[in-house]
Amino acid sequence: MKKFRILGIIFTMLLAAQVTMAAPFNAKAKTKRIPAGTEFQLKMLNGLDSSVNTSGNSFSAMLLTDQTADDDVILPSGSIIRGDIQGIVQPKRMSKGAILYLNFDHVVTPNGRQLPLTLNVVGRSDMTYDGGLTTTKGYADAWKQTCTKSGRITKNAISWGEDVANDSGWKYVTVPVSALGGVFGTAGYFVYGSIADMIKKGAHVKLYKDEVLKVILVDPIDVPVI
């Protein structure tokens, strides 16, 4: 009986010692929050191509800016953010480009922990209403690009005529002729381009390695700190 009492005392002392040792660690364990709406800049560590990749393919990006709280860096630049392709919509006729949907899954903290997070890409003109990345949104978008290219043809033709005129002295002859040629060239390109935009499929989406993405944090994340 006495033997069991001694063993009980020893067990109680060991348990008390473990609780005492664990107490300081738990007291110091805390988190600091990165609020929703915080903007990150990420550098792609691998490229993505909607004509090659498929849904579920993973990608990694590197945080370019320190994230601080109370003047402390809680998520330093160089932290790795991982994700995968959530979905791909293939390009269609009428110049409707492919759509690439990205899912940012988690960030790896300096102490090796993986924290789930939700990010949305922002600040790009090539985005769909539901957050996908695209090239052209359809015929109207492609038609605008054709008009822009047509205008460049006329402008370049006139600039060429001015350069030739300045060199030869035939300014009053060369410039109108080059302008007229530019008009015909523009009209031809515009007609051809407009018809082609109706028939052809849109382009695929490509994100290049080292390309920088601007994203915002959708939900706050609590980062463990020591």
PDB file of C-alpha atoms in Angstrom:
ATOM      1  CA  MET A   1       0.000   0.000   0.000  1.00  0.00           C
ATOM      2  CA  LYS A   2       2.819   2.328   0.931  1.00  0.00           C
ATOM      3  CA  LYS A   3       4.517   1.504  -2.394  1.00  0.00           C
ATOM      4  CA  PHE A   4       1.460   2.582  -4.378  1.00  0.00           C
ATOM      5  CA  ARG A   5       1.230   5.804  -2.367  1.00  0.00           C
ATOM      6  CA  ILE A   6       4.858   6.659  -3.198  1.00  0.00           C
ATOM      7  CA  LEU A   7       4.275   5.941  -6.905  1.00  0.00           C
ATOM      8  CA  GLY A   8       1.194   8.174  -6.799  1.00  0.00           C
ATOM      9  CA  ILE A   9       3.188  11.019  -5.268  1.00  0.00           C
ATOM     10  CA  ILE A  10       5.928  10.651  -7.910  1.00  0.00           C
ATOM     11  CA  PHE A  11       3.350  10.648 -10.725  1.00  0.00           C
ATOM     12  CA  THR A  12       1.688  13.776  -9.320  1.00  0.00           C
ATOM     13  CA  MET A  13       5.052  15.570  -9.095  1.00  0.00           C
ATOM     14  CA  LEU A  14       5.930  14.657 -12.687  1.00  0.00           C
ATOM     15  CA  LEU A  15       2.554  15.869 -13.915  1.00  0.00           C
ATOM     16  CA  ALA A  16       2.935  19.140 -12.020  1.00  0.00           C
ATOM     17  CA  ALA A  17       6.406  19.635 -13.501  1.00  0.00           C
ATOM     18  CA  GLN A  18       5.068  19.139 -17.026  1.00  0.00           C
ATOM     19  CA  VAL A  19       2.297  21.668 -16.458  1.00  0.00           C
ATOM     20  CA  THR A  20       4.803  24.160 -15.041  1.00  0.00           C
ATOM     21  CA  MET A  21       7.121  23.742 -18.019  1.00  0.00           C
ATOM     22  CA  ALA A  22       4.258  24.127 -20.491  1.00  0.00           C
ATOM     23  CA  ALA A  23       2.763  27.195 -18.840  1.00  0.00           C
ATOM     24  CA  PRO A  24       5.382  29.751 -19.987  1.00  0.00           C
ATOM     25  CA  PHE A  25       5.097  28.522 -23.603  1.00  0.00           C
ATOM     26  CA  ASN A  26       1.304  28.841 -23.619  1.00  0.00           C
ATOM     27  CA  ALA A  27       1.491  32.261 -22.015  1.00  0.00           C
ATOM     28  CA  LYS A  28       3.762  33.535 -24.763  1.00  0.00           C
ATOM     29  CA  ALA A  29       1.921  31.871 -27.617  1.00  0.00           C
ATOM     30  CA  LYS A  30      -0.148  34.510 -29.450  1.00  0.00           C
ATOM     31  CA  THR A  31      -1.186  35.646 -32.887  1.00  0.00           C
ATOM     32  CA  LYS A  32      -1.264  38.917 -34.769  1.00  0.00           C
ATOM     33  CA  ARG A  33      -3.876  39.654 -37.385  1.00  0.00           C
ATOM     34  CA  ILE A  34      -3.509  40.768 -40.973  1.00  0.00           C
ATOM     35  CA  PRO A  35      -6.859  42.433 -41.732  1.00  0.00           C
ATOM     36  CA  ALA A  36      -9.097  41.773 -44.720  1.00  0.00           C
ATOM     37  CA  GLY A  37      -8.471  44.191 -47.565  1.00  0.00           C
ATOM     38  CA  THR A  38      -4.700  44.153 -47.103  1.00  0.00           C
ATOM     39  CA  GLU A  39      -2.933  44.378 -50.454  1.00  0.00           C
ATOM     40  CA  PHE A  40      -0.135  41.960 -51.332  1.00  0.00           C
ATOM     41  CA  GLN A  41       2.255  41.955 -54.245  1.00  0.00           C
ATOM     42  CA  LEU A  42       3.191  38.475 -55.420  1.00  0.00           C
ATOM     43  CA  LYS A  43       5.817  37.304 -57.885  1.00  0.00           C
ATOM     44  CA  MET A  44       4.926  34.171 -59.805  1.00  0.00           C
ATOM     45  CA  LEU A  45       7.497  31.418 -59.299  1.00  0.00           C
ATOM     46  CA  ASN A  46       6.206  29.422 -62.257  1.00  0.00           C
ATOM     47  CA  GLY A  47       4.278  30.306 -65.392  1.00  0.00           C
ATOM     48  CA  LEU A  48       0.709  29.292 -66.226  1.00  0.00           C
ATOM     49  CA  ASP A  49      -0.814  28.812 -69.680  1.00  0.00           C
ATOM     50  CA  SER A  50      -4.482  28.018 -70.273  1.00  0.00           C
ATOM     51  CA  SER A  51      -3.547  26.065 -73.416  1.00  0.00           C
ATOM     52  CA  VAL A  52      -1.193  23.771 -71.479  1.00  0.00           C
ATOM     53  CA  ASN A  53      -2.243  23.643 -67.829  1.00  0.00           C
ATOM     54  CA  THR A  54      -5.407  22.036 -66.486  1.00  0.00           C
ATOM     55  CA  SER A  55      -7.646  22.499 -63.462  1.00  0.00           C
ATOM     56  CA  GLY A  56      -5.920  21.402 -60.277  1.00  0.00           C
ATOM     57  CA  ASN A  57      -2.383  22.197 -61.451  1.00  0.00           C
ATOM     58  CA  SER A  58      -0.496  23.867 -58.618  1.00  0.00           C
ATOM     59  CA  PHE A  59       1.520  27.062 -58.639  1.00  0.00           C
ATOM     60  CA  SER A  60       3.625  29.046 -56.186  1.00  0.00           C
ATOM     61  CA  ALA A  61       4.183  32.749 -55.704  1.00  0.00           C
ATOM     62  CA  MET A  62       6.486  34.772 -53.470  1.00  0.00           C
ATOM     63  CA  LEU A  63       5.412  37.663 -51.265  1.00  0.00           C
ATOM     64  CA  LEU A  64       7.275  40.838 -52.247  1.00  0.00           C
ATOM     65  CA  THR A  65       6.258  43.091 -49.354  1.00  0.00           C
ATOM     66  CA  ASP A  66       6.633  42.689 -45.579  1.00  0.00           C
ATOM     67  CA  GLN A  67       3.366  42.444 -43.675  1.00  0.00           C
ATOM     68  CA  THR A  68       3.566  44.173 -40.315  1.00  0.00           C
ATOM     69  CA  ALA A  69       1.461  44.558 -37.187  1.00  0.00           C
ATOM     70  CA  ASP A  70       2.352  46.881 -34.304  1.00  0.00           C
ATOM     71  CA  ASP A  71       5.642  47.687 -36.067  1.00  0.00           C
ATOM     72  CA  ASP A  72       6.568  43.985 -36.076  1.00  0.00           C
ATOM     73  CA  VAL A  73       7.104  42.026 -39.295  1.00  0.00           C
ATOM     74  CA  ILE A  74       4.801  39.035 -38.934  1.00  0.00           C
ATOM     75  CA  LEU A  75       4.899  37.831 -42.546  1.00  0.00           C
ATOM     76  CA  PRO A  76       8.167  38.796 -44.254  1.00  0.00           C
ATOM     77  CA  SER A  77       8.793  39.261 -47.940  1.00  0.00           C
ATOM     78  CA  GLY A  78       9.949  35.985 -49.433  1.00  0.00           C
ATOM     79  CA  SER A  79       7.142  34.006 -47.789  1.00  0.00           C
ATOM     80  CA  ILE A  80       5.711  31.418 -50.167  1.00  0.00           C
ATOM     81  CA  ILE A  81       2.048  31.367 -51.152  1.00  0.00           C
ATOM     82  CA  ARG A  82       0.732  28.241 -52.836  1.00  0.00           C
ATOM     83  CA  GLY A  83      -2.390  27.663 -54.870  1.00  0.00           C
ATOM     84  CA  ASP A  84      -3.891  25.823 -57.790  1.00  0.00           C
ATOM     85  CA  ILE A  85      -5.886  26.445 -60.935  1.00  0.00           C
ATOM     86  CA  GLN A  86      -9.535  26.484 -59.950  1.00  0.00           C
ATOM     87  CA  GLY A  87     -10.815  26.289 -63.501  1.00  0.00           C
ATOM     88  CA  ILE A  88     -10.165  27.048 -67.167  1.00  0.00           C
ATOM     89  CA  VAL A  89     -12.692  28.108 -69.800  1.00  0.00           C
ATOM     90  CA  GLN A  90     -11.381  27.441 -73.290  1.00  0.00           C
ATOM     91  CA  PRO A  91     -11.466  30.228 -75.918  1.00  0.00           C
ATOM     92  CA  LYS A  92     -14.504  30.447 -78.196  1.00  0.00           C
ATOM     93  CA  ARG A  93     -15.531  31.975 -81.503  1.00  0.00           C
ATOM     94  CA  MET A  94     -16.278  35.685 -81.813  1.00  0.00           C
ATOM     95  CA  SER A  95     -12.833  36.327 -80.305  1.00  0.00           C
ATOM     96  CA  LYS A  96     -13.904  35.298 -76.809  1.00  0.00           C
ATOM     97  CA  GLY A  97     -10.665  34.574 -75.002  1.00  0.00           C
ATOM     98  CA  ALA A  98      -9.887  31.819 -72.525  1.00  0.00           C
ATOM     99  CA  ILE A  99     -10.548  32.433 -68.830  1.00  0.00           C
ATOM    100  CA  LEU A 100      -8.172  31.342 -66.076  1.00  0.00           C
ATOM    101  CA  TYR A 101      -9.388  31.091 -62.476  1.00  0.00           C
ATOM    102  CA  LEU A 102      -6.810  31.001 -59.686  1.00  0.00           C
ATOM    103  CA  ASN A 103      -7.245  29.654 -56.165  1.00  0.00           C
ATOM    104  CA  PHE A 104      -4.749  30.853 -53.554  1.00  0.00           C
ATOM    105  CA  ASP A 105      -4.746  28.155 -50.879  1.00  0.00           C
ATOM    106  CA  HIS A 106      -2.247  28.908 -48.112  1.00  0.00           C
ATOM    107  CA  VAL A 107       0.847  30.827 -47.065  1.00  0.00           C
ATOM    108  CA  VAL A 108       3.881  29.257 -45.412  1.00  0.00           C
ATOM    109  CA  THR A 109       4.918  31.228 -42.319  1.00  0.00           C
ATOM    110  CA  PRO A 110       8.569  31.701 -41.241  1.00  0.00           C
ATOM    111  CA  ASN A 111       8.169  28.940 -38.637  1.00  0.00           C
ATOM    112  CA  GLY A 112       6.915  26.521 -41.292  1.00  0.00           C
ATOM    113  CA  ARG A 113       3.208  26.610 -40.525  1.00  0.00           C
ATOM    114  CA  GLN A 114       0.686  26.616 -43.368  1.00  0.00           C
ATOM    115  CA  LEU A 115      -2.089  29.153 -42.897  1.00  0.00           C
ATOM    116  CA  PRO A 116      -5.150  29.054 -45.159  1.00  0.00           C
ATOM    117  CA  LEU A 117      -5.976  32.300 -46.914  1.00  0.00           C
ATOM    118  CA  THR A 118      -8.227  33.698 -49.625  1.00  0.00           C
ATOM    119  CA  LEU A 119      -6.889  36.206 -52.145  1.00  0.00           C
ATOM    120  CA  ASN A 120      -8.433  37.985 -55.108  1.00  0.00           C
ATOM    121  CA  VAL A 121      -6.434  39.372 -58.021  1.00  0.00           C
ATOM    122  CA  VAL A 122      -7.064  43.113 -58.541  1.00  0.00           C
ATOM    123  CA  GLY A 123      -5.817  46.030 -60.604  1.00  0.00           C
ATOM    124  CA  ARG A 124      -5.954  44.390 -64.040  1.00  0.00           C
ATOM    125  CA  SER A 125      -7.986  45.339 -67.106  1.00  0.00           C
ATOM    126  CA  ASP A 126      -8.120  41.748 -68.379  1.00  0.00           C
ATOM    127  CA  MET A 127     -10.443  40.403 -65.678  1.00  0.00           C
ATOM    128  CA  THR A 128     -13.952  38.992 -65.956  1.00  0.00           C
ATOM    129  CA  TYR A 129     -16.823  40.042 -63.699  1.00  0.00           C
ATOM    130  CA  ASP A 130     -16.334  36.915 -61.559  1.00  0.00           C
ATOM    131  CA  GLY A 131     -12.599  37.328 -61.015  1.00  0.00           C
ATOM    132  CA  GLY A 132     -11.139  35.282 -63.857  1.00  0.00           C
ATOM    133  CA  LEU A 133      -8.197  36.350 -66.001  1.00  0.00           C
ATOM    134  CA  THR A 134      -8.852  36.582 -69.737  1.00  0.00           C
ATOM    135  CA  THR A 135      -7.460  38.068 -72.962  1.00  0.00           C
ATOM    136  CA  THR A 136     -10.473  39.426 -74.843  1.00  0.00           C
ATOM    137  CA  LYS A 137     -14.011  39.368 -73.487  1.00  0.00           C
ATOM    138  CA  GLY A 138     -15.642  38.876 -76.869  1.00  0.00           C
ATOM    139  CA  TYR A 139     -16.181  40.472 -80.260  1.00  0.00           C
ATOM    140  CA  ALA A 140     -16.700  44.004 -78.911  1.00  0.00           C
ATOM    141  CA  ASP A 141     -13.417  43.890 -77.033  1.00  0.00           C
ATOM    142  CA  ALA A 142     -11.555  42.466 -80.028  1.00  0.00           C
ATOM    143  CA  TRP A 143     -13.180  45.065 -82.324  1.00  0.00           C
ATOM    144  CA  LYS A 144     -11.853  47.860 -80.117  1.00  0.00           C
ATOM    145  CA  GLN A 145      -8.362  46.404 -80.422  1.00  0.00           C
ATOM    146  CA  THR A 146      -8.776  46.222 -84.214  1.00  0.00           C
ATOM    147  CA  CYS A 147      -9.809  49.897 -84.300  1.00  0.00           C
ATOM    148  CA  THR A 148      -6.761  50.811 -82.236  1.00  0.00           C
ATOM    149  CA  LYS A 149      -4.456  48.910 -84.591  1.00  0.00           C
ATOM    150  CA  SER A 150      -6.146  50.503 -87.629  1.00  0.00           C
ATOM    151  CA  GLY A 151      -5.481  53.945 -86.210  1.00  0.00           C
ATOM    152  CA  ARG A 152      -1.824  53.065 -85.729  1.00  0.00           C
ATOM    153  CA  ILE A 153      -1.527  52.148 -89.428  1.00  0.00           C
ATOM    154  CA  THR A 154      -2.693  55.610 -90.540  1.00  0.00           C
ATOM    155  CA  LYS A 155      -0.522  57.347 -87.959  1.00  0.00           C
ATOM    156  CA  ASN A 156       2.565  55.356 -88.934  1.00  0.00           C
ATOM    157  CA  ALA A 157       1.943  55.997 -92.639  1.00  0.00           C
ATOM    158  CA  ILE A 158       1.739  59.761 -92.090  1.00  0.00           C
ATOM    159  CA  SER A 159       4.835  59.724 -89.880  1.00  0.00           C
ATOM    160  CA  TRP A 160       6.713  57.817 -92.592  1.00  0.00           C
ATOM    161  CA  GLY A 161       5.608  60.389 -95.180  1.00  0.00           C
ATOM    162  CA  GLU A 162       6.813  63.259 -93.000  1.00  0.00           C
ATOM    163  CA  ASP A 163      10.199  61.616 -92.540  1.00  0.00           C
ATOM    164  CA  VAL A 164      10.591  61.088 -96.294  1.00  0.00           C
ATOM    165  CA  ALA A 165       9.422  64.642 -97.021  1.00  0.00           C
ATOM    166  CA  ASN A 166      11.904  66.150 -94.587  1.00  0.00           C
ATOM    167  CA  ASP A 167      14.700  64.221 -96.253  1.00  0.00           C
ATOM    168  CA  SER A 168      13.652  64.916 -99.867  1.00  0.00           C
ATOM    169  CA  GLY A 169      11.935  68.299 -99.692  1.00  0.00           C
ATOM    170  CA  TRP A 170       8.751  66.964-101.373  1.00  0.00           C
ATOM    171  CA  LYS A 171       6.628  67.575 -98.297  1.00  0.00           C
ATOM    172  CA  TYR A 172       3.449  68.809-100.008  1.00  0.00           C
ATOM    173  CA  VAL A 173       3.403  65.763-102.270  1.00  0.00           C
ATOM    174  CA  THR A 174       4.701  62.953-100.088  1.00  0.00           C
ATOM    175  CA  VAL A 175       2.646  63.569 -96.951  1.00  0.00           C
ATOM    176  CA  PRO A 176      -0.794  63.570 -98.677  1.00  0.00           C
ATOM    177  CA  VAL A 177       0.140  60.492-100.708  1.00  0.00           C
ATOM    178  CA  SER A 178       1.318  58.612 -97.630  1.00  0.00           C
ATOM    179  CA  ALA A 179      -1.804  59.696 -95.755  1.00  0.00           C
ATOM    180  CA  LEU A 180      -3.977  58.413 -98.606  1.00  0.00           C
ATOM    181  CA  GLY A 181      -2.078  55.139 -98.592  1.00  0.00           C
ATOM    182  CA  GLY A 182      -2.544  54.950 -94.854  1.00  0.00           C
ATOM    183  CA  VAL A 183      -6.291  55.439 -95.245  1.00  0.00           C
ATOM    184  CA  PHE A 184      -6.545  52.598 -97.768  1.00  0.00           C
ATOM    185  CA  GLY A 185      -4.327  50.411 -95.601  1.00  0.00           C
ATOM    186  CA  THR A 186      -6.399  51.221 -92.546  1.00  0.00           C
ATOM    187  CA  ALA A 187      -9.666  50.476 -94.346  1.00  0.00           C
ATOM    188  CA  GLY A 188      -8.362  47.164 -95.625  1.00  0.00           C
ATOM    189  CA  TYR A 189      -7.053  46.116 -92.234  1.00  0.00           C
ATOM    190  CA  PHE A 190     -10.242  47.266 -90.510  1.00  0.00           C
ATOM    191  CA  VAL A 191     -12.529  45.273 -92.820  1.00  0.00           C
ATOM    192  CA  TYR A 192     -10.331  42.176 -92.690  1.00  0.00           C
ATOM    193  CA  GLY A 193      -9.779  42.478 -88.946  1.00  0.00           C
ATOM    194  CA  SER A 194     -13.471  42.991 -88.180  1.00  0.00           C
ATOM    195  CA  ILE A 195     -14.477  39.892 -90.137  1.00  0.00           C
ATOM    196  CA  ALA A 196     -11.632  37.865 -88.667  1.00  0.00           C
ATOM    197  CA  ASP A 197     -12.668  38.897 -85.152  1.00  0.00           C
ATOM    198  CA  MET A 198     -16.101  37.384 -85.794  1.00  0.00           C
ATOM    199  CA  ILE A 199     -14.715  34.056 -86.997  1.00  0.00           C
ATOM    200  CA  LYS A 200     -11.605  33.355 -84.981  1.00  0.00           C
ATOM    201  CA  LYS A 201     -11.358  32.048 -81.451  1.00  0.00           C
ATOM    202  CA  GLY A 202      -9.943  34.219 -78.711  1.00  0.00           C
ATOM    203  CA  ALA A 203      -6.415  33.869 -77.360  1.00  0.00           C
ATOM    204  CA  HIS A 204      -5.238  31.791 -74.408  1.00  0.00           C
ATOM    205  CA  VAL A 205      -4.271  33.300 -71.060  1.00  0.00           C
ATOM    206  CA  LYS A 206      -0.618  33.289 -70.088  1.00  0.00           C
ATOM    207  CA  LEU A 207       0.942  34.250 -66.769  1.00  0.00           C
ATOM    208  CA  TYR A 208       4.703  34.364 -66.989  1.00  0.00           C
ATOM    209  CA  LYS A 209       7.290  33.366 -64.426  1.00  0.00           C
ATOM    210  CA  ASP A 210       8.377  36.427 -62.390  1.00  0.00           C
ATOM    211  CA  GLU A 211       5.208  38.297 -63.406  1.00  0.00           C
ATOM    212  CA  VAL A 212       3.922  40.411 -60.514  1.00  0.00           C
ATOM    213  CA  LEU A 213       0.302  40.085 -59.396  1.00  0.00           C
ATOM    214  CA  LYS A 214      -1.517  42.524 -57.165  1.00  0.00           C
ATOM    215  CA  VAL A 215      -3.951  40.780 -54.797  1.00  0.00           C
ATOM    216  CA  ILE A 216      -6.055  41.659 -51.765  1.00  0.00           C
ATOM    217  CA  LEU A 217      -6.822  39.564 -48.713  1.00  0.00           C
ATOM    218  CA  VAL A 218     -10.507  38.581 -48.617  1.00  0.00           C
ATOM    219  CA  ASP A 219     -10.628  37.263 -45.044  1.00  0.00           C
ATOM    220  CA  PRO A 220      -8.316  38.224 -42.162  1.00  0.00           C
ATOM    221  CA  ILE A 221      -5.601  35.774 -41.147  1.00  0.00           C
ATOM    222  CA  ASP A 222      -4.085  35.334 -37.691  1.00  0.00           C
ATOM    223  CA  VAL A 223      -0.359  34.668 -37.856  1.00  0.00           C
ATOM    224  CA  PRO A 224       1.251  32.906 -34.853  1.00  0.00           C
ATOM    225  CA  VAL A 225       4.124  34.898 -33.371  1.00  0.00           C
ATOM    226  CA  ILE A 226       6.570  34.113 -30.566  1.00  0.00           C
TER     227      ILE A 226
END
